[in-house]
Coordinates of C-alpha atoms in Angstrom, one line a residue:
Chain G
M1 CA 23.8 47.6 10.3
T2 CA 23.2 44.7 8.3
V3 CA 20.3 43.9 6.8
P4 CA 18.8 40.6 6.7
T5 CA 18.6 39.5 3.3
A6 CA 15.5 37.5 2.0
P7 CA 16.3 33.8 1.8
V8 CA 17.2 32.9 -2.1
E9 CA 14.1 31.1 -3.3
E10 CA 15.3 28.2 -4.7
E11 CA 14.4 26.8 -8.1
E12 CA 11.5 24.3 -8.4
K13 CA 13.3 20.9 -8.8
K14 CA 13.0 18.9 -11.8
P15 CA 11.1 15.5 -11.2
E16 CA 12.9 12.4 -11.4
K17 CA 12.3 11.2 -15.1
G18 CA 8.8 10.9 -15.3
W19 CA 8.1 10.5 -11.7
P20 CA 5.5 10.8 -10.4
P21 CA 3.5 10.4 -13.5
T22 CA -0.1 12.3 -13.9
E23 CA -3.1 11.2 -11.8
T24 CA -4.8 9.5 -14.7
K25 CA -1.7 7.8 -16.3
L26 CA -0.8 6.4 -13.0
G27 CA -4.2 5.1 -12.3
I28 CA -4.2 3.5 -15.8
I29 CA -1.1 1.9 -15.6
A30 CA -1.8 0.3 -12.1
A31 CA -5.3 -1.0 -13.2
V32 CA -3.8 -2.7 -16.3
L33 CA -1.0 -4.2 -14.4
G34 CA -3.4 -5.1 -11.5
I35 CA -5.8 -6.8 -13.7
I36 CA -3.6 -8.6 -15.9
M37 CA -1.8 -10.1 -12.9
T38 CA -5.3 -10.8 -11.1
I39 CA -6.7 -12.9 -14.2
L40 CA -3.6 -15.0 -14.4
P41 CA -3.5 -16.7 -11.5
F42 CA -0.6 -19.2 -12.4
M43 CA 2.0 -16.9 -12.2
P44 CA 4.7 -16.5 -9.3
S45 CA 3.9 -14.9 -6.4
F46 CA 6.7 -12.1 -6.8
V47 CA 5.4 -11.2 -10.2
K48 CA 1.7 -10.8 -8.6
A49 CA 3.3 -8.6 -6.2
I50 CA 4.6 -6.2 -9.0
G51 CA 0.7 -5.8 -9.6
L52 CA 0.1 -5.4 -5.9
T53 CA 2.5 -2.6 -5.5
F54 CA 1.2 -0.6 -8.2
V55 CA -2.3 -1.2 -7.3
L56 CA -1.9 0.0 -3.5
V57 CA 0.4 3.0 -4.8
W58 CA -2.5 3.9 -7.2
G59 CA -4.7 3.7 -3.6
A60 CA -2.6 5.7 -2.0
D61 CA -2.9 8.4 -4.9
S62 CA -6.4 8.2 -4.9
V63 CA -6.9 8.7 -0.9
R64 CA -4.4 11.8 -1.4
K65 CA -6.5 13.2 -4.2
T66 CA -10.0 13.0 -2.2
S67 CA -8.6 13.7 1.3
R68 CA -6.3 16.8 0.6
Y69 CA -9.5 18.7 0.8
G70 CA -10.1 17.4 4.1
L71 CA -12.8 14.7 4.9
G72 CA -13.3 15.7 8.6
T73 CA -12.7 12.1 9.8
G74 CA -9.4 11.9 9.5
V75 CA -7.3 10.0 6.4
P76 CA -7.5 6.7 7.7
S77 CA -11.4 6.5 7.5
I78 CA -11.3 6.5 3.5
G79 CA -8.6 3.7 3.6
V80 CA -10.5 1.3 5.7
L81 CA -13.3 2.2 3.4
A82 CA -11.5 1.0 0.2
V83 CA -10.6 -2.5 1.9
G84 CA -14.1 -2.6 3.1
Y85 CA -15.4 -2.5 -0.4
G86 CA -12.3 -4.5 -1.4
V87 CA -13.2 -7.5 0.6
I88 CA -16.9 -7.5 -0.3
G89 CA -15.9 -7.1 -3.9
A90 CA -13.2 -9.7 -3.8
I91 CA -15.4 -12.6 -2.5
A92 CA -18.3 -11.6 -4.9
G93 CA -15.6 -11.9 -7.8
M94 CA -14.5 -15.0 -6.8
G95 CA -18.2 -16.2 -6.4
I96 CA -19.1 -15.2 -9.9
A97 CA -15.8 -17.0 -11.4
K98 CA -16.9 -20.1 -9.4
V99 CA -19.8 -20.3 -11.4
G100 CA -18.6 -19.1 -14.7
G101 CA -15.7 -21.6 -14.4
D102 CA -12.1 -21.0 -15.1
F103 CA -9.4 -22.2 -17.7
T104 CA -7.4 -24.8 -16.1
I105 CA -4.8 -26.7 -17.8
G106 CA -3.6 -29.7 -16.0
G107 CA -5.2 -29.0 -12.6
V108 CA -3.1 -25.5 -13.0
E109 CA -5.8 -22.8 -13.1
V110 CA -4.4 -20.6 -16.1
L111 CA -7.1 -17.9 -16.8
N112 CA -9.7 -16.6 -14.2
V113 CA -11.7 -13.7 -15.9
G114 CA -14.6 -14.0 -13.6
V115 CA -13.1 -12.1 -10.9
L116 CA -13.4 -9.1 -12.9
G117 CA -17.4 -9.1 -12.3
G118 CA -16.4 -8.5 -8.8
V119 CA -14.0 -5.7 -9.4
A120 CA -16.8 -3.9 -11.3
I121 CA -19.3 -4.4 -8.8
A122 CA -17.0 -2.9 -6.1
A123 CA -16.6 0.1 -8.7
L124 CA -20.2 0.5 -8.9
I125 CA -20.7 0.8 -5.2
G126 CA -17.7 3.0 -4.7
Y127 CA -19.2 5.3 -7.5
I128 CA -22.7 5.4 -5.8
S129 CA -21.3 6.0 -2.2
G130 CA -19.4 8.8 -4.2
I131 CA -22.4 10.0 -5.4
F132 CA -24.3 10.0 -2.2
S133 CA -21.3 11.6 -0.2
N134 CA -21.0 14.3 -2.6
S135 CA -24.6 14.9 -3.4
E136 CA -26.5 18.2 -1.7
K137 CA -29.4 16.0 -0.5
F138 CA -27.5 13.8 1.1
I139 CA -24.2 13.8 3.0
S140 CA -23.0 17.0 1.0
M141 CA -19.2 16.7 1.7
K142 CA -18.6 19.0 -1.5
I143 CA -15.3 17.6 -2.5
P144 CA -14.3 17.7 -6.1
G145 CA -13.4 14.2 -7.7
L146 CA -14.9 12.6 -4.8
E147 CA -17.0 10.2 -6.8
R148 CA -14.1 9.4 -9.3
G149 CA -11.8 8.8 -6.0
M150 CA -14.1 6.4 -4.4
T151 CA -14.6 4.3 -7.6
E152 CA -10.9 4.1 -8.0
L153 CA -10.6 3.1 -4.2
G154 CA -13.3 0.3 -4.8
V155 CA -11.3 -1.0 -7.7
A156 CA -7.7 -0.8 -6.1
G157 CA -9.1 -2.4 -2.6
T158 CA -10.7 -5.2 -4.5
L159 CA -7.7 -5.8 -7.0
A160 CA -5.6 -5.7 -4.0
F161 CA -7.2 -8.5 -2.1
L162 CA -7.7 -10.6 -5.2
L163 CA -3.6 -10.4 -5.7
E164 CA -2.8 -10.9 -1.9
S165 CA -5.4 -14.0 -1.9
S166 CA -4.1 -15.5 -5.0
M167 CA -0.2 -15.1 -3.8
V168 CA -1.0 -16.8 -0.6
A169 CA -3.3 -19.6 -2.1
G170 CA -1.8 -19.6 -5.4
T171 CA -5.4 -19.9 -7.2
L172 CA -8.7 -17.8 -7.3
K173 CA -10.9 -20.4 -6.4
L174 CA -13.2 -19.6 -4.0
D175 CA -13.1 -22.7 -1.7
A176 CA -9.1 -22.7 -2.0
V177 CA -8.8 -19.3 -1.1
L178 CA -11.3 -19.6 2.0
E179 CA -9.4 -22.3 2.9
D180 CA -5.8 -20.7 2.8
V181 CA -6.6 -17.4 3.6
F182 CA -9.5 -17.3 5.7
L183 CA -9.1 -20.3 7.8
S184 CA -5.6 -19.3 8.5
G185 CA -6.2 -16.0 9.4
A186 CA -4.0 -14.3 7.1
I187 CA -7.2 -12.3 5.9
A188 CA -6.9 -10.2 9.1
F189 CA -3.2 -9.1 8.1
M190 CA -4.2 -8.4 4.9
F191 CA -7.5 -6.3 6.0
V192 CA -4.9 -4.0 8.1
M193 CA -2.1 -4.0 6.0
S194 CA -3.9 -3.3 2.7
A195 CA -5.6 -0.2 4.3
I196 CA -2.2 1.0 5.7
G197 CA -0.4 0.7 2.3
M198 CA -3.3 3.0 1.0
F199 CA -4.1 5.7 3.8
H200 CA -0.4 5.6 5.7
P201 CA 1.6 7.7 3.1
F202 CA -0.8 10.6 2.9
N203 CA -1.7 10.5 6.5
A204 CA 1.7 10.5 7.5
C205 CA 3.2 13.2 5.0
L206 CA 0.2 15.6 4.9
G207 CA 0.8 19.0 5.4
P208 CA 1.5 22.3 3.7
D209 CA 5.1 21.0 2.4
E210 CA 3.6 17.7 1.2
D211 CA 5.0 16.4 -2.2
R212 CA 3.2 13.8 -4.5
G213 CA 6.3 12.1 -5.6
R214 CA 7.8 11.6 -2.1
T215 CA 4.0 10.3 -0.3
L216 CA 3.8 7.7 -2.9
L217 CA 7.5 6.4 -2.4
L218 CA 5.9 5.4 0.9
S219 CA 3.1 3.5 -0.5
F220 CA 5.8 1.2 -2.4
E221 CA 7.7 0.9 1.0
I222 CA 4.6 -0.8 2.3
S223 CA 4.0 -3.1 -0.3
G224 CA 7.2 -4.2 0.3
L225 CA 6.6 -4.8 3.9
I226 CA 3.2 -6.7 2.7
C227 CA 5.1 -9.2 0.4
I228 CA 7.6 -10.0 3.1
I229 CA 5.1 -11.1 5.5
L230 CA 3.0 -12.8 3.0
G231 CA 5.9 -14.6 2.2
I232 CA 6.5 -15.9 5.7
V233 CA 2.8 -16.7 5.6
S234 CA 3.3 -18.7 2.1
I235 CA 6.1 -20.7 4.0
A236 CA 3.8 -21.1 7.0
L237 CA 1.0 -22.5 5.0
G238 CA 3.0 -24.7 2.4
A239 CA 3.0 -22.6 -0.7
E240 CA 1.7 -23.8 -4.2
W241 CA 2.8 -22.5 -7.5
L242 CA 1.5 -24.2 -10.4
G243 CA 0.1 -27.0 -8.3
S244 CA 3.4 -28.5 -7.6
S245 CA 4.6 -28.4 -4.0
S246 CA 8.4 -28.6 -5.2
L247 CA 8.3 -25.1 -6.3
G248 CA 6.6 -24.0 -3.5
L249 CA 9.5 -22.7 -1.2
L250 CA 11.3 -20.9 -4.1
N251 CA 7.9 -19.1 -4.8
A252 CA 7.8 -17.8 -1.5
A253 CA 11.7 -16.9 -1.1
L254 CA 11.5 -15.0 -4.3
L255 CA 8.2 -13.0 -2.6
I256 CA 10.3 -12.3 0.5
L257 CA 13.4 -11.1 -1.7
Y258 CA 11.4 -8.9 -3.9
G259 CA 9.5 -7.5 -0.2
I260 CA 13.2 -7.1 0.9
V261 CA 14.3 -5.3 -2.3
V262 CA 11.3 -3.0 -2.7
W263 CA 11.2 -1.9 1.3
V264 CA 15.3 -1.1 1.5
V265 CA 15.2 0.7 -2.0
F266 CA 12.0 2.9 -1.5
Y267 CA 12.9 3.3 2.1
A268 CA 16.1 4.8 1.1
K269 CA 14.5 6.5 -1.5
F270 CA 12.0 8.2 0.8
V271 CA 14.5 9.2 3.4
R272 CA 17.0 10.9 0.6
R273 CA 14.0 12.9 -0.6
S274 CA 13.1 14.1 3.0
F275 CA 16.4 15.3 3.5
E276 CA 16.9 17.0 0.3
A277 CA 13.6 19.0 1.2
S278 CA 14.5 19.9 4.4
Y279 CA 16.5 23.0 5.2
E280 CA 19.0 21.4 7.1
V281 CA 19.6 17.9 8.7
V282 CA 20.7 18.0 12.4
G283 CA 21.7 14.7 14.1
T284 CA 20.8 14.1 17.8
G285 CA 23.8 12.1 18.5
L286 CA 21.8 9.1 19.0
I287 CA 21.9 7.9 15.5
K288 CA 24.4 8.2 12.7
T289 CA 23.1 11.3 10.5
V290 CA 23.2 9.8 6.8
K291 CA 23.8 12.7 4.4
Chain T
M1 CA -29.7 -20.5 -3.7
D2 CA -32.9 -20.3 -2.1
P3 CA -34.7 -16.9 -2.8
I4 CA -36.0 -16.6 0.5
T5 CA -32.8 -17.2 1.9
A6 CA -31.2 -14.5 -0.3
L7 CA -34.0 -12.2 0.7
L8 CA -33.2 -13.1 4.7
I9 CA -29.8 -12.2 3.8
L10 CA -30.4 -9.0 2.1
V11 CA -32.7 -7.7 4.8
C12 CA -30.6 -8.3 7.6
V13 CA -27.6 -6.8 5.8
I14 CA -29.4 -3.9 5.3
V15 CA -30.9 -3.8 8.9
G16 CA -27.5 -4.2 10.3
G17 CA -26.0 -1.5 8.4
L18 CA -29.1 0.8 9.2
L19 CA -28.2 0.1 12.9
A20 CA -24.4 0.7 12.4
S21 CA -25.1 3.7 11.2
L22 CA -27.7 5.1 13.9
G23 CA -24.7 3.8 16.1
V24 CA -22.1 5.8 14.8
H25 CA -24.4 9.1 15.1
M26 CA -24.9 8.5 18.9
I27 CA -21.4 7.5 20.1
P28 CA -19.4 10.7 21.6
V29 CA -16.1 11.2 19.2
G30 CA -14.1 14.1 19.5
G31 CA -11.7 13.8 16.9
A32 CA -8.4 15.8 17.2
P33 CA -9.8 18.7 19.1
A34 CA -10.8 16.4 21.9
A35 CA -7.1 15.2 22.1
M36 CA -6.2 18.6 23.3
G37 CA -9.1 18.6 25.7
T38 CA -11.2 21.1 24.0
A39 CA -14.1 19.4 22.9
T40 CA -16.4 16.9 24.3
G41 CA -15.8 13.1 23.3
I42 CA -13.3 10.4 23.0
A43 CA -9.8 11.8 21.6
T44 CA -10.1 9.4 18.4
G45 CA -12.0 9.1 15.1
T46 CA -15.5 7.6 14.4
V47 CA -13.9 4.5 12.5
Q48 CA -11.3 3.5 14.9
L49 CA -14.2 3.5 17.9
M50 CA -16.9 2.0 16.2
F51 CA -15.0 -0.7 14.4
G52 CA -13.2 -1.4 17.7
A53 CA -16.7 -1.8 19.5
A54 CA -18.1 -3.7 16.4
L55 CA -14.9 -6.2 16.5
T56 CA -15.6 -6.6 20.3
G57 CA -19.2 -7.3 19.7
L58 CA -18.4 -9.8 17.1
F59 CA -16.0 -11.6 19.3
T60 CA -18.4 -12.1 21.7
A61 CA -21.1 -12.7 19.1
S62 CA -19.2 -15.5 17.6
T63 CA -18.4 -17.3 20.8
V64 CA -21.9 -17.2 21.9
A65 CA -22.9 -18.5 18.3
T66 CA -20.8 -21.8 18.9
F67 CA -23.1 -22.9 21.6
F68 CA -26.0 -23.0 18.8
E69 CA -25.8 -26.2 16.0
T70 CA -28.8 -24.9 14.3
P71 CA -30.2 -21.4 13.6
S72 CA -33.5 -20.4 15.4
P73 CA -34.9 -17.3 16.3
L74 CA -33.9 -17.6 20.1
A75 CA -30.2 -18.2 18.7
L76 CA -30.5 -14.8 16.6
V77 CA -31.6 -12.8 19.3
L78 CA -29.0 -14.3 22.1
V79 CA -26.4 -14.0 19.5
A80 CA -27.2 -10.3 18.4
L81 CA -27.8 -9.4 21.9
S82 CA -24.4 -10.7 23.0
G83 CA -22.7 -8.6 20.3
A84 CA -24.4 -5.7 21.6
V85 CA -23.2 -6.5 25.0
G86 CA -19.7 -6.9 23.7
A87 CA -19.7 -3.6 21.9
M88 CA -21.2 -1.9 24.8
L89 CA -18.4 -3.1 27.1
M90 CA -15.6 -1.7 25.0
M91 CA -17.4 1.7 24.6
S92 CA -17.9 1.9 28.3
F93 CA -14.4 1.0 29.2
T94 CA -12.8 3.7 26.4
M95 CA -15.3 6.0 27.7
L96 CA -14.7 5.8 31.4
F97 CA -10.8 5.7 31.0
A98 CA -10.9 8.5 28.8
N99 CA -12.9 10.4 31.3
M100 CA -10.1 9.3 34.1
L101 CA -7.4 11.0 31.8
Y102 CA -9.3 14.0 31.2
V103 CA -10.5 14.7 35.0
F104 CA -6.7 13.4 36.6
G105 CA -4.5 13.9 33.9
A106 CA -5.7 17.2 32.5
G107 CA -7.6 18.3 35.1
V108 CA -10.8 19.5 33.3
V109 CA -14.6 18.4 34.0
P110 CA -16.5 16.4 31.8
V111 CA -19.0 18.9 30.2
S112 CA -21.1 19.2 27.1
G113 CA -20.2 22.0 25.0
R114 CA -23.8 21.6 22.9
V115 CA -26.3 21.8 25.4
E116 CA -26.8 24.5 28.4
V117 CA -28.5 21.8 30.9
D118 CA -27.8 17.9 30.8
P119 CA -30.8 16.4 29.0
I120 CA -30.9 13.5 31.5
T121 CA -29.3 14.6 34.7
K122 CA -30.7 18.1 34.4
E123 CA -27.0 19.4 35.4
P124 CA -25.8 22.8 34.5
Q125 CA -23.0 22.6 32.1
T126 CA -22.2 26.1 31.0
P127 CA -20.6 27.0 34.0
Y128 CA -18.1 24.6 34.1
K129 CA -16.9 24.8 30.8
T130 CA -13.5 26.7 30.1
P131 CA -14.0 29.7 27.8
Q132 CA -13.1 29.2 24.0
T133 CA -13.6 25.5 24.3
D134 CA -16.2 23.1 23.1
G135 CA -16.8 21.2 26.1
H136 CA -14.6 18.3 27.6
G137 CA -14.6 14.8 28.5
V138 CA -17.6 12.4 28.3
P139 CA -20.4 14.2 30.2
N140 CA -23.4 11.7 31.8
V141 CA -25.8 12.5 28.6
S142 CA -22.9 11.7 26.2
Y143 CA -21.8 8.5 28.2
I144 CA -25.7 7.1 28.1
S145 CA -25.7 8.0 24.2
G146 CA -22.4 6.1 23.9
W147 CA -23.9 3.1 25.6
I148 CA -26.9 3.1 23.3
G149 CA -24.8 3.5 20.2
A150 CA -22.6 0.6 20.8
F151 CA -25.6 -1.6 21.9
L152 CA -27.3 -0.7 18.4
G153 CA -23.9 -0.9 16.6
G154 CA -22.7 -4.1 18.3
F155 CA -26.4 -5.5 17.5
G156 CA -26.2 -4.6 14.0
G157 CA -22.9 -6.4 13.4
A158 CA -23.7 -9.4 15.4
L159 CA -26.8 -9.6 13.4
M160 CA -25.2 -9.4 10.3
Y161 CA -22.5 -12.1 11.2
F162 CA -25.3 -14.6 12.5
V163 CA -27.4 -14.5 9.1
L164 CA -24.1 -14.7 7.1
K165 CA -22.6 -17.5 9.2
N166 CA -25.9 -19.7 9.0
Y167 CA -27.2 -18.8 5.7
A168 CA -24.6 -17.3 3.5
F169 CA -21.6 -19.3 4.4
P170 CA -22.8 -22.3 6.0
A171 CA -20.6 -24.9 7.5
S172 CA -22.3 -27.3 5.5
L173 CA -20.4 -25.9 2.4
F174 CA -17.2 -27.3 3.3
P175 CA -17.9 -31.1 4.0
E176 CA -14.2 -32.5 3.1
L177 CA -12.8 -30.1 5.5
G178 CA -13.9 -31.7 8.8
A179 CA -16.7 -30.5 11.4
V180 CA -14.0 -28.1 13.1
D181 CA -12.6 -26.4 10.3
A182 CA -15.8 -26.0 8.3
E183 CA -17.3 -24.3 11.5
M184 CA -14.1 -22.1 11.5
I185 CA -14.1 -21.3 7.9
S186 CA -17.8 -20.5 8.1
A187 CA -17.1 -17.9 11.4
A188 CA -14.2 -16.4 9.2
A189 CA -15.7 -15.8 6.1
A190 CA -18.9 -14.1 8.1
G191 CA -16.9 -12.1 10.1
I192 CA -14.9 -10.6 7.4
A193 CA -17.9 -9.7 5.4
A194 CA -19.5 -8.6 8.3
A195 CA -16.5 -6.3 9.2
G196 CA -16.4 -5.0 5.7
I197 CA -20.2 -4.0 5.4
F198 CA -19.7 -2.7 9.0
V199 CA -17.0 0.0 8.1
A200 CA -18.2 0.7 5.0
N201 CA -21.4 2.0 6.6
A202 CA -19.4 3.3 9.6
I203 CA -17.8 5.3 7.3
L204 CA -20.1 6.9 5.1
S205 CA -22.0 8.2 8.6
A206 CA -19.0 9.4 9.8
Y207 CA -19.0 11.4 6.9
N208 CA -22.2 12.8 7.5
I209 CA -21.6 13.9 11.1
G210 CA -18.5 15.4 9.9
G211 CA -16.1 13.7 12.1
T212 CA -17.3 14.7 15.6
I213 CA -20.6 14.6 17.6
E214 CA -21.5 14.7 21.3
G215 CA -24.4 12.1 21.5
F216 CA -28.1 12.4 20.8
H217 CA -28.5 15.8 22.1
D218 CA -26.0 17.2 19.3
P219 CA -27.8 19.4 16.5
K220 CA -25.9 17.1 14.2
F221 CA -27.9 14.2 15.1
K222 CA -30.8 15.8 13.1
R223 CA -28.8 15.0 9.9
L224 CA -29.4 11.2 10.8
P225 CA -32.0 10.7 8.1
K226 CA -29.5 11.5 5.2
A227 CA -27.1 8.8 6.4
L228 CA -29.6 6.3 6.7
I229 CA -30.9 6.7 3.0
S230 CA -27.1 6.2 1.9
C231 CA -26.2 3.5 4.0
A232 CA -29.5 1.6 3.1
V233 CA -28.3 2.0 -0.9
V234 CA -24.9 0.8 0.0
S235 CA -25.8 -1.9 2.4
A236 CA -28.2 -3.4 -0.1
L237 CA -25.3 -3.6 -2.6
C238 CA -23.3 -5.0 -0.3
G239 CA -25.5 -7.9 0.5
L240 CA -26.0 -8.4 -3.2
C241 CA -22.0 -9.0 -3.3
V242 CA -22.3 -11.4 -0.4
I243 CA -25.5 -13.2 -2.0
I244 CA -23.6 -13.7 -5.3
A245 CA -20.7 -15.1 -3.3
S246 CA -22.4 -17.4 -1.4
W247 CA -24.3 -18.2 -4.6
G248 CA -20.8 -19.0 -6.2
L249 CA -19.8 -21.3 -3.4
M250 CA -23.0 -23.6 -3.6
G251 CA -22.2 -23.8 -7.3
G252 CA -25.0 -21.7 -9.0
G253 CA -28.5 -22.3 -9.7
V254 CA -31.7 -21.6 -7.9

């Protein structure tokens, strides 16, 4: 009689060169990158898209660290909360910037610091709602770190909206953004896709075998999809870069290219890591199994 | 910006947020257990249900708002009521078809798991409940509660929309675009801002009920005041944001 041997415990895999970074490190990198890309609206769209990618990954990480304790309402709720605060913070920030004035050289908006006021307000709203949600006297969710998570989500949502608006409109002037983003209806797409970029990774990957590095790859992939569609939107709207329409098409084309590269690379990475984590991959015969 | 207008925006946003919160506490949300037919309510999350209802309300409200060129109390009431009716219609269809699926698909009787006798129709509930479950489908009391909740939520959303469209982002701020485009920008900005404030309040209230509730007869409904205080503060801050944006759009100054 053969005694079944216990499965050999596989050694803990070493994370790929510093990936994933710690939560604080990722937050600082994403916030700094996002803020730099936001306050310099003259940069081409695909450079801003790098900021957008990191901001969405940060948001997804914040969703992960707040909702792994169980929110009771499902993971999507906190992602939608982030874009709710984000859209309010973004229009407030652009309003402050309009009053404060901007640095314009030759009709090109070079520096826009006023929008950071909106980011600060969104952070404040996030922090206060975090306090209310965690406090014993009010909603009493008792989730450790919820205040920090909601603050980060407010900032990430606002930065995501500001970056997407400036990618499509080429500027952060409130009336130009209202005309290009709100009138065209692109705002509805941004509202939904920014939320998906933040909540979908953890919502899809949660479970006992959830792995932070793998979950966050999914967020990269969604940001690629957002960039592809925003590129198409920019072409349809007649994209502007540096105020000259001659560079507009190239700007949008580079954004689409960036989106496709990010999407393909991170999709392949995600699938490979899922295969690596699985016990065995068995093809159904319908699709060729990649191993 | 006129201080009275700013105050009007702030008050209406707070009232809208409170109505949204109240609405969330009254709709029958079942969540994941309801998807297996083992809890009362519609098988989805609070956010999806309330946001869906509020958006339908915003569509009907914005359609009715195009009939009024200048804001008046009558216009306010009619626009807000049309938003409420739109949200009620969406919620009614969802509850009706959820019930049809439960009754004819899963073969369970709509029954409440929290009360022994339906508080409105006085029908007995416990004998029809499958043991080990928490009720099924959308019983009469939950259906009526859902109607009231959708009415309040839709009314609040449309109230915010009307005030934001006419006072925070009026079409007169965009004279260079022509009348039609100016109206559309005004409606789009107001709609998105109202939706943003609405979801923030709806989600905070959803956290308060822990994701599932049967209606006003549910014991969790007693937690309502805690959510109302939180929502009032958050709505006030969101209202301030909208006032800042509108103030910037008008070029600053008082």
